[in-house]
Tab-separated table of C-alpha atoms in Angstrom:
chain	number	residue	atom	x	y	z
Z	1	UNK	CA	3.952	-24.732	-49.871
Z	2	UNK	CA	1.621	-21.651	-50.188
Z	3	UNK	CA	-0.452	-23.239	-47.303
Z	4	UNK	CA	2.777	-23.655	-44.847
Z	5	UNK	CA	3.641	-20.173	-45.619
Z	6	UNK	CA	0.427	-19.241	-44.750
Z	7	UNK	CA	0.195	-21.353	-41.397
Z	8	UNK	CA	3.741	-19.843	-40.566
Z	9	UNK	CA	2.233	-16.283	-41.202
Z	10	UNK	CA	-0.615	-17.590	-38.811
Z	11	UNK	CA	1.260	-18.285	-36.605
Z	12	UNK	CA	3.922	-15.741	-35.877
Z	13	UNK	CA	0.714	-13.228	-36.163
Z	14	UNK	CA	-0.634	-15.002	-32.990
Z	15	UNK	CA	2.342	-15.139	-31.100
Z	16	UNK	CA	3.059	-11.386	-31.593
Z	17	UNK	CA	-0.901	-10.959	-30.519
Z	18	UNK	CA	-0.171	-12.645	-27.763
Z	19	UNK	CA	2.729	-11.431	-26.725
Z	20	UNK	CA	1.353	-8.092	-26.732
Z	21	UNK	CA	-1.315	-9.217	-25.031
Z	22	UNK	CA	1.493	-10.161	-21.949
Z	23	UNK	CA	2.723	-6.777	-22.190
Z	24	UNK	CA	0.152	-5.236	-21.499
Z	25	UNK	CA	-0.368	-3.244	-17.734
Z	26	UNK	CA	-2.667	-5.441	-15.370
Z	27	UNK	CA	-4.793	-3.904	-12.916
Z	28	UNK	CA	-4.938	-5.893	-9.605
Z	29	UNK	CA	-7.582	-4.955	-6.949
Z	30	UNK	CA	-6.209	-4.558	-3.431
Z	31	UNK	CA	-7.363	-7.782	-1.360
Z	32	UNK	CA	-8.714	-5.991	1.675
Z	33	UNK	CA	-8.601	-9.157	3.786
Z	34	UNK	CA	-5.011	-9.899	3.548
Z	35	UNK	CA	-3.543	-6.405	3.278
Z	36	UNK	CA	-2.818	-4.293	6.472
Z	37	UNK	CA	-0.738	-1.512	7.035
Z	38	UNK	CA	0.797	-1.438	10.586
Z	39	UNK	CA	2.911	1.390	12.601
Z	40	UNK	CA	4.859	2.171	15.814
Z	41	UNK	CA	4.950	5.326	17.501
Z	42	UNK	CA	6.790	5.771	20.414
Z	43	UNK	CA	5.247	6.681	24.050
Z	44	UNK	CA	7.560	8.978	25.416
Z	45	UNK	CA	10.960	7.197	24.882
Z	46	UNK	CA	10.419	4.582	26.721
Z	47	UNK	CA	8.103	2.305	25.005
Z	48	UNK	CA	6.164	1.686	21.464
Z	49	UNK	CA	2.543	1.860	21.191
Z	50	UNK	CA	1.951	-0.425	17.876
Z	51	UNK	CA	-1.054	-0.679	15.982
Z	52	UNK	CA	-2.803	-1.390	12.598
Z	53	UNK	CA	-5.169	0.215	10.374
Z	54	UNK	CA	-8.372	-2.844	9.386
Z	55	UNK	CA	-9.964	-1.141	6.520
Z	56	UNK	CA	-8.297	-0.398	3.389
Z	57	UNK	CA	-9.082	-0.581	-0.440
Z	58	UNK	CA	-6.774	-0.045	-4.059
Z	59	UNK	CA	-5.468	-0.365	-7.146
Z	60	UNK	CA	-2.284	-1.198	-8.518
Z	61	UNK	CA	-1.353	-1.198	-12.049
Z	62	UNK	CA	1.650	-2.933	-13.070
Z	63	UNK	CA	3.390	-3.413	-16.064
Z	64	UNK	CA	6.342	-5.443	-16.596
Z	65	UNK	CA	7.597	-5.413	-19.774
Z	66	UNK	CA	7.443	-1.453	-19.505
Z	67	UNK	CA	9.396	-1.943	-15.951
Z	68	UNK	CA	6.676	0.219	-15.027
Z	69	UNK	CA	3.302	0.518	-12.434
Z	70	UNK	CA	1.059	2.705	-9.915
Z	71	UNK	CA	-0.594	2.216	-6.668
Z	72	UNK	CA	-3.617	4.061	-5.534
Z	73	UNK	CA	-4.414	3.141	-2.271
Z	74	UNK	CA	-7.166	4.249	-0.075
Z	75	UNK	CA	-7.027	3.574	4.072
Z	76	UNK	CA	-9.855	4.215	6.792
Z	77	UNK	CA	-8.073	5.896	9.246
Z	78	UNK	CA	-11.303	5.462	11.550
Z	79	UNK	CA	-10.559	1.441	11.672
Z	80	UNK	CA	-7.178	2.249	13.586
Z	81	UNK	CA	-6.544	-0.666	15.758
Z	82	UNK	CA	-4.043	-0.441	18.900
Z	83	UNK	CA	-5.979	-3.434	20.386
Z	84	UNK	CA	-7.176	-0.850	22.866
Z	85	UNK	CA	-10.570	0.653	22.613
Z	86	UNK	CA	-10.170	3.569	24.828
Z	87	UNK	CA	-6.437	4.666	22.527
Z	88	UNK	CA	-8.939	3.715	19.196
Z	89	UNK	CA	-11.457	6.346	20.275
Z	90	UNK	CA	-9.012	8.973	21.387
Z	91	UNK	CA	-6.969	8.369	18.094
Z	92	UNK	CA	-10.179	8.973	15.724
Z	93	UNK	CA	-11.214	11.712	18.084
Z	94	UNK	CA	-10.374	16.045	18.150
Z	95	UNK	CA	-6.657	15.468	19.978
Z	96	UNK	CA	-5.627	13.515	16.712
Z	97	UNK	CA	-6.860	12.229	13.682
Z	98	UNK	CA	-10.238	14.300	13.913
Z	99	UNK	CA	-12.306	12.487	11.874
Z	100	UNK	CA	-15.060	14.288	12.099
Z	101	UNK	CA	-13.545	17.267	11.050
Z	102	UNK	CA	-10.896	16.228	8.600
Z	103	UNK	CA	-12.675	12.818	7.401
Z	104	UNK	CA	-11.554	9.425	7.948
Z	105	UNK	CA	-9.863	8.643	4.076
Z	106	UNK	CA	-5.876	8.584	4.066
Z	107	UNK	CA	-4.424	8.401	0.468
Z	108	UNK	CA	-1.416	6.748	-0.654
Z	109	UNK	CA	-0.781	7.089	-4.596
Z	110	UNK	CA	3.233	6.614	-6.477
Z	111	UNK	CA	4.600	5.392	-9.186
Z	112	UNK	CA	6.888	1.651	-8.915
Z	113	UNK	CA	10.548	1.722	-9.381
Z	114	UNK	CA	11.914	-1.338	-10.578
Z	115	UNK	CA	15.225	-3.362	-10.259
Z	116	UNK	CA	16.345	-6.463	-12.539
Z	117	UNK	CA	12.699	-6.813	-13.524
Z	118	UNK	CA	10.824	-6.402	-10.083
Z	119	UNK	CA	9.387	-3.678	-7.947
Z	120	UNK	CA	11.839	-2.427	-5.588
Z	121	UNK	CA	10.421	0.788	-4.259
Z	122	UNK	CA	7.329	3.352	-4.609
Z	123	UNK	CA	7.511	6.838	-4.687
Z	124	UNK	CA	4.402	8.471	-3.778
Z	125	UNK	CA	2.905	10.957	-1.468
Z	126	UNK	CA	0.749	10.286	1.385
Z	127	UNK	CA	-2.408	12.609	1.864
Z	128	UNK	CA	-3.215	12.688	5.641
Z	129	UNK	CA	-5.387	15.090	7.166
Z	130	UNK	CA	-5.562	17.602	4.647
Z	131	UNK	CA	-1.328	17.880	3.797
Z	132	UNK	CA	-0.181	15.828	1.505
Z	133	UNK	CA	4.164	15.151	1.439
Z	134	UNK	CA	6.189	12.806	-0.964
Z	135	UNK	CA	6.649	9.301	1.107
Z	136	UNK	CA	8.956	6.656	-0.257
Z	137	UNK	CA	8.089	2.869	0.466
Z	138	UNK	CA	10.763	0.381	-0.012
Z	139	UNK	CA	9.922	-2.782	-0.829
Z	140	UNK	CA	11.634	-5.867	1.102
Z	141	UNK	CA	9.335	-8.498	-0.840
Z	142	UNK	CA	7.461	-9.060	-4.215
Z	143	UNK	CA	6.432	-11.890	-5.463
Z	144	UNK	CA	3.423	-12.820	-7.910
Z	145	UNK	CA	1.785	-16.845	-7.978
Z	146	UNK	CA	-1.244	-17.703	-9.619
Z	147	UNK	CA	-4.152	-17.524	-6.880
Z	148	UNK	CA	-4.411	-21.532	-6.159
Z	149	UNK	CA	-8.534	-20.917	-5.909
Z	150	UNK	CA	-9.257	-17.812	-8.275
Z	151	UNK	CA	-7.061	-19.016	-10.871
Z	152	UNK	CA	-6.275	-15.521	-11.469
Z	153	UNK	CA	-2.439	-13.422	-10.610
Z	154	UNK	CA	-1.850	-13.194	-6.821
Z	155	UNK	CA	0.897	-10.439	-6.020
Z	156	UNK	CA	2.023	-9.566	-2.514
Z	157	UNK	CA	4.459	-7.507	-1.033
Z	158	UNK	CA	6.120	-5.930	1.894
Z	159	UNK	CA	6.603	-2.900	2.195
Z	160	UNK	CA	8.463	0.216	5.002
Z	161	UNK	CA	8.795	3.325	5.022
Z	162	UNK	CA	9.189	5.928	8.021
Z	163	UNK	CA	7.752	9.863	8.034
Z	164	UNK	CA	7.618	12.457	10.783
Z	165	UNK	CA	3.996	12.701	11.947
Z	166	UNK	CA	4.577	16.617	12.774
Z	167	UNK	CA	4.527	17.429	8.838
Z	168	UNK	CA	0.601	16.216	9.187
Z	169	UNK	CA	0.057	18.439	11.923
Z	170	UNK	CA	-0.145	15.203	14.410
Z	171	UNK	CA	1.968	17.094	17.392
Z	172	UNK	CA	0.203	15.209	20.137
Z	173	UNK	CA	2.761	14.124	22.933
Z	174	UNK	CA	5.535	15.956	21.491
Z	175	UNK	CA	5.450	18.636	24.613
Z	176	UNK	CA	5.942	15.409	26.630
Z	177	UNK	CA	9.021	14.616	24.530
Z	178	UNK	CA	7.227	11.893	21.867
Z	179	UNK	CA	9.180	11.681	18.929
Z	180	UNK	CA	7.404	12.172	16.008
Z	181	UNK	CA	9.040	9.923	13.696
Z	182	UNK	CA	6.303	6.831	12.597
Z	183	UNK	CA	7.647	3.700	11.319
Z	184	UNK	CA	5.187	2.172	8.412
Z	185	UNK	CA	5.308	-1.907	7.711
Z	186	UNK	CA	2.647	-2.745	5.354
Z	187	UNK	CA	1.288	-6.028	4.032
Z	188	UNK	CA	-0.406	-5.628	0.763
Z	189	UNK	CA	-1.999	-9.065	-0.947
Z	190	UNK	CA	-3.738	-7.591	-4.958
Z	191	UNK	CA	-5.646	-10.192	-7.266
Z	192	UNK	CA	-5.649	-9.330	-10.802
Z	193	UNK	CA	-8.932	-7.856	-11.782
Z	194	UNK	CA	-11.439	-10.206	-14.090
């Protein structure tokens, strides 16, 4: 009997260890190959120029019993990609981006909001050339599987969000009558750290 109460006392100790264990926040690095943030921009009302950014790195922490998590996100803006080399070079160049001047790191960080146990949004602020404003992503898809070949989590999702390029000082165009509304759709793949 004393042995059984002691197995029992095992036992439940372990599961409780474990369970905790669960609980706790996982840190998932950013998969760089399978996470790209995209944008449109319109060309003077009558068309979209549409492009992506190709180099990107992160963190997201994420816990789930809390209903809590953060993102810390990191994007080159000098790997801008409109699939047109003469637009990439004027984009990185003095009439926008400047990276020479202002550097070529963007910065996403916010905190997850979460609805009947899943992310639903991030609020965050995006630092762009120097100015940083609060920028709300809403996510339309979340979804964690174990990674089929790392054997470790796999979490993706997609993510929008729109902001008015003018509050970064990015007025180029605008005299021509470019609105200066951006609309973000992001991709984001994270592996759970070893």
């Amino acid at each position: 009997m004393k042995f059984s109460s002691k197995l029992a006392a095992a036992l439940f100790a372990s599961s409780v260890a474990t369970g905790m264990a669960a609980a706790a926040p996982v840190t998932y690095d950013v998969d760089p190959h399978h996470t790209f943030p995209s944008f449109e921009a319109d060309h003077m009302g009558i068309s979209f120029w549409r492009g992506k950014i190709n180099k990107n790195s992160g963190k997201i922490v994420l816990d789930r019993e809390a209903k809590q998590g953060t993102v810390d996100i990191a994007i080159d803006l000098s790997s801008i990609d409109f699939g047109e080399d003469l637009l990439n070079k004027w984009a990185t160049g003095k009439d926008f981006f400047n990276v020479e001047k202002h550097g070529s790191t963007a910065r996403y960080t916010g905190k997850l909001n979460f609805a009947n146990g899943d992310p639903t949004e991030v609020q965050g602020q995006l630092t762009l050339m120097g100015v940083t404003k609060p920028l709300t992503l809403k996510l339309n898809r979340f979804k964690c599987i174990q990674h089929p070949m790392l054997k470790r989590e796999l979490c993706g999702a997609d993510a929008a969000a729109t902001f008015n390029r003018e509050d970064f000082g990015l007025t180029a165009g605008k005299d021509y009558g470019f609105s200066m509304d951006v609309g973000l759709r992001i991709q984001v793949e994270a592996v759970a750290a070893k």
